[in-house]
Amino acid sequence: MSQTKQIYFEDLEEGAELPPLSKTPSTTQMFLFSAVTRNAHRIHYEKDFAASEGLPNVLVHGPMQGAMLSAFVTTWMGDRGFLKRFAYTNRGMATPGETLTFKGRVKKKFETDGHHAVELEVWEENARGEVLVPGQAVVYLPSHREGG
Amino acid sequence: MSETPSLLTDEAKAFIGKEGPAVQGYPVAEHEIRRFCYAIDDLNPRYIDTTYAANTPAKGIVAPPLFVSIPFSRLDVPLSELRKDGVPANPEGSLMPPIRAERQLAGGIELEFFTDVRPGDVLTLRTKITDIYERAGKSGPMVFIIQETTYTNQRNEKVAVERMTRISR
């Protein structure tokens, strides 16, 4: 298995966009996420129960979308990156079979406690371009000045 | 003060600053990290490929950051302790201020990370209610509960702090 090439602090400009990534969660994936998180909440696997709560379908777990958004960042940052902060909010509903796209941009570059940091604005949107999960991340990146 | 009925009682306010018991997890296992990664469709070899990971700066498998809340048994309860909707009535270590609200909404989650989680680590979590406040919403009062969970490892190093906002209305 290979990993994407390492990004360095100097490679980035404020405003730079992360390459977008699309995923389409299925009920199979949702089943696996329920199992690994021991989440027995019926709105994630029982359509009739979801309907009884007024929902259009079973719902893709909020924390699953948060974890997928964080994976979008940790894949991008490379092996020498460190995810320092990550925040997200589940604002809208996602249902299985919907294509979700993860996007992001560099909001700010700064140095803190001897680390080269970038603050990212990241989000997950649906096919209609509605932001379902807004998020923010701070990532420490290697710098060429560290001799690395 | 307005005459709007408040959801926030003195009894609920007394939860501010309240801390739950320390809850110890079970040892982090490489296979559980892999299961988590597959479930979120994260095939980053740092997390799942032993040979690859040995040659990274971490010199071995680490868990993806959001794995931190996984290696705990507090959601493993007998069927009789699950509510009708499948959710545990009161997971170990959680703090639920008594608020008579019809709806619970998830607010945001903020995480700060301090060090990696690796196979063999045993994490401990501790939850504290750091704030409870009420705001007027369009459809009536809304109560915001800010809950902070600190995760430490077996060397008592701080691993992560999670700040979660729960909204009741």
mmCIF file of C-alpha atoms in Angstrom, chain A residues 5-102:
data_model
loop_
_atom_site.group_PDB
_atom_site.id
_atom_site.type_symbol
_atom_site.label_atom_id
_atom_site.label_comp_id
_atom_site.label_asym_id
_atom_site.label_seq_id
_atom_site.Cartn_x
_atom_site.Cartn_y
_atom_site.Cartn_z
ATOM 1 C CA LYS A 5 3.270 12.192 -0.924
ATOM 2 C CA GLN A 6 4.166 14.344 2.046
ATOM 3 C CA ILE A 7 2.954 17.938 2.096
ATOM 4 C CA TYR A 8 5.265 20.531 3.618
ATOM 5 C CA PHE A 9 4.275 23.777 5.309
ATOM 6 C CA GLU A 10 6.020 25.755 2.559
ATOM 7 C CA ASP A 11 4.013 23.995 -0.168
ATOM 8 C CA LEU A 12 0.808 25.717 0.916
ATOM 9 C CA GLU A 13 -0.612 29.168 0.474
ATOM 10 C CA GLU A 14 -3.526 30.586 2.407
ATOM 11 C CA GLY A 15 -6.639 29.981 0.325
ATOM 12 C CA ALA A 16 -5.244 26.802 -1.285
ATOM 13 C CA GLU A 17 -7.866 24.097 -1.756
ATOM 14 C CA LEU A 18 -7.557 20.464 -0.728
ATOM 15 C CA PRO A 19 -8.327 18.021 -3.545
ATOM 16 C CA PRO A 20 -12.015 17.083 -3.027
ATOM 17 C CA LEU A 21 -12.962 13.496 -2.245
ATOM 18 C CA SER A 22 -16.346 11.851 -2.831
ATOM 19 C CA LYS A 23 -17.792 8.840 -1.019
ATOM 20 C CA THR A 24 -21.184 7.170 -1.133
ATOM 21 C CA PRO A 25 -22.024 5.514 2.209
ATOM 22 C CA SER A 26 -24.110 2.376 1.820
ATOM 23 C CA THR A 27 -26.281 0.566 4.344
ATOM 24 C CA THR A 28 -23.480 -2.043 4.458
ATOM 25 C CA GLN A 29 -20.975 0.555 5.599
ATOM 26 C CA MET A 30 -23.501 1.898 8.102
ATOM 27 C CA PHE A 31 -23.971 -1.611 9.493
ATOM 28 C CA LEU A 32 -20.213 -1.921 10.008
ATOM 29 C CA PHE A 33 -20.036 1.490 11.683
ATOM 30 C CA SER A 34 -22.909 0.627 14.038
ATOM 31 C CA ALA A 35 -21.117 -2.615 14.904
ATOM 32 C CA VAL A 36 -17.691 -1.109 15.563
ATOM 33 C CA THR A 37 -19.125 1.742 17.641
ATOM 34 C CA ARG A 38 -21.705 -0.548 19.338
ATOM 35 C CA ASN A 39 -24.370 1.909 18.312
ATOM 36 C CA ALA A 40 -27.711 0.104 18.431
ATOM 37 C CA HIS A 41 -29.752 3.213 17.615
ATOM 38 C CA ARG A 42 -32.503 1.894 15.358
ATOM 39 C CA ILE A 43 -32.678 4.992 13.139
ATOM 40 C CA HIS A 44 -29.486 3.735 11.504
ATOM 41 C CA TYR A 45 -30.751 0.307 10.388
ATOM 42 C CA GLU A 46 -34.529 0.064 10.606
ATOM 43 C CA LYS A 47 -36.341 2.073 7.977
ATOM 44 C CA ASP A 48 -39.802 1.581 9.549
ATOM 45 C CA PHE A 49 -38.513 2.787 12.906
ATOM 46 C CA ALA A 50 -36.847 5.787 11.228
ATOM 47 C CA ALA A 51 -40.199 6.548 9.528
ATOM 48 C CA SER A 52 -41.937 6.420 12.910
ATOM 49 C CA GLU A 53 -39.578 9.218 14.004
ATOM 50 C CA GLY A 54 -40.538 11.211 10.926
ATOM 51 C CA LEU A 55 -37.344 10.449 9.003
ATOM 52 C CA PRO A 56 -37.270 9.819 5.243
ATOM 53 C CA ASN A 57 -34.925 6.827 5.522
ATOM 54 C CA VAL A 58 -32.320 5.376 7.842
ATOM 55 C CA LEU A 59 -29.711 8.035 8.612
ATOM 56 C CA VAL A 60 -25.977 7.940 8.075
ATOM 57 C CA HIS A 61 -24.459 8.309 11.566
ATOM 58 C CA GLY A 62 -23.296 11.825 12.430
ATOM 59 C CA PRO A 63 -20.045 10.538 13.998
ATOM 60 C CA MET A 64 -19.368 8.431 10.883
ATOM 61 C CA GLN A 65 -19.528 11.553 8.745
ATOM 62 C CA GLY A 66 -17.295 13.349 11.253
ATOM 63 C CA ALA A 67 -14.770 10.508 11.186
ATOM 64 C CA MET A 68 -14.818 10.410 7.363
ATOM 65 C CA LEU A 69 -14.225 14.168 7.257
ATOM 66 C CA SER A 70 -11.280 13.740 9.660
ATOM 67 C CA ALA A 71 -9.895 10.918 7.478
ATOM 68 C CA PHE A 72 -10.058 13.279 4.491
ATOM 69 C CA VAL A 73 -7.727 15.595 6.458
ATOM 70 C CA THR A 74 -5.391 12.917 7.878
ATOM 71 C CA THR A 75 -4.915 11.337 4.428
ATOM 72 C CA TRP A 76 -4.131 14.728 2.929
ATOM 73 C CA MET A 77 -1.634 15.725 5.664
ATOM 74 C CA GLY A 78 0.665 12.723 5.104
ATOM 75 C CA ASP A 79 2.586 10.522 7.535
ATOM 76 C CA ARG A 80 4.492 13.427 9.071
ATOM 77 C CA GLY A 81 1.413 15.527 9.700
ATOM 78 C CA PHE A 82 -0.291 15.632 13.096
ATOM 79 C CA LEU A 83 -3.970 16.454 13.488
ATOM 80 C CA LYS A 84 -3.930 18.860 16.427
ATOM 81 C CA ARG A 85 -7.526 20.061 16.422
ATOM 82 C CA PHE A 86 -10.633 18.896 14.690
ATOM 83 C CA ALA A 87 -14.153 20.231 15.095
ATOM 84 C CA TYR A 88 -17.351 19.372 13.271
ATOM 85 C CA THR A 89 -21.079 19.857 13.511
ATOM 86 C CA ASN A 90 -23.748 17.609 12.027
ATOM 87 C CA ARG A 91 -26.024 20.170 10.476
ATOM 88 C CA GLY A 92 -28.023 18.172 7.920
ATOM 89 C CA MET A 93 -29.196 14.612 7.334
ATOM 90 C CA ALA A 94 -27.469 12.165 4.989
ATOM 91 C CA THR A 95 -29.125 8.976 3.776
ATOM 92 C CA PRO A 96 -27.486 5.859 2.284
ATOM 93 C CA GLY A 97 -26.704 6.003 -1.426
ATOM 94 C CA GLU A 98 -26.165 9.753 -1.360
ATOM 95 C CA THR A 99 -22.827 10.951 -2.650
ATOM 96 C CA LEU A 100 -21.026 13.028 -0.060
ATOM 97 C CA THR A 101 -18.086 15.193 -1.053
ATOM 98 C CA PHE A 102 -15.371 16.294 1.336
#
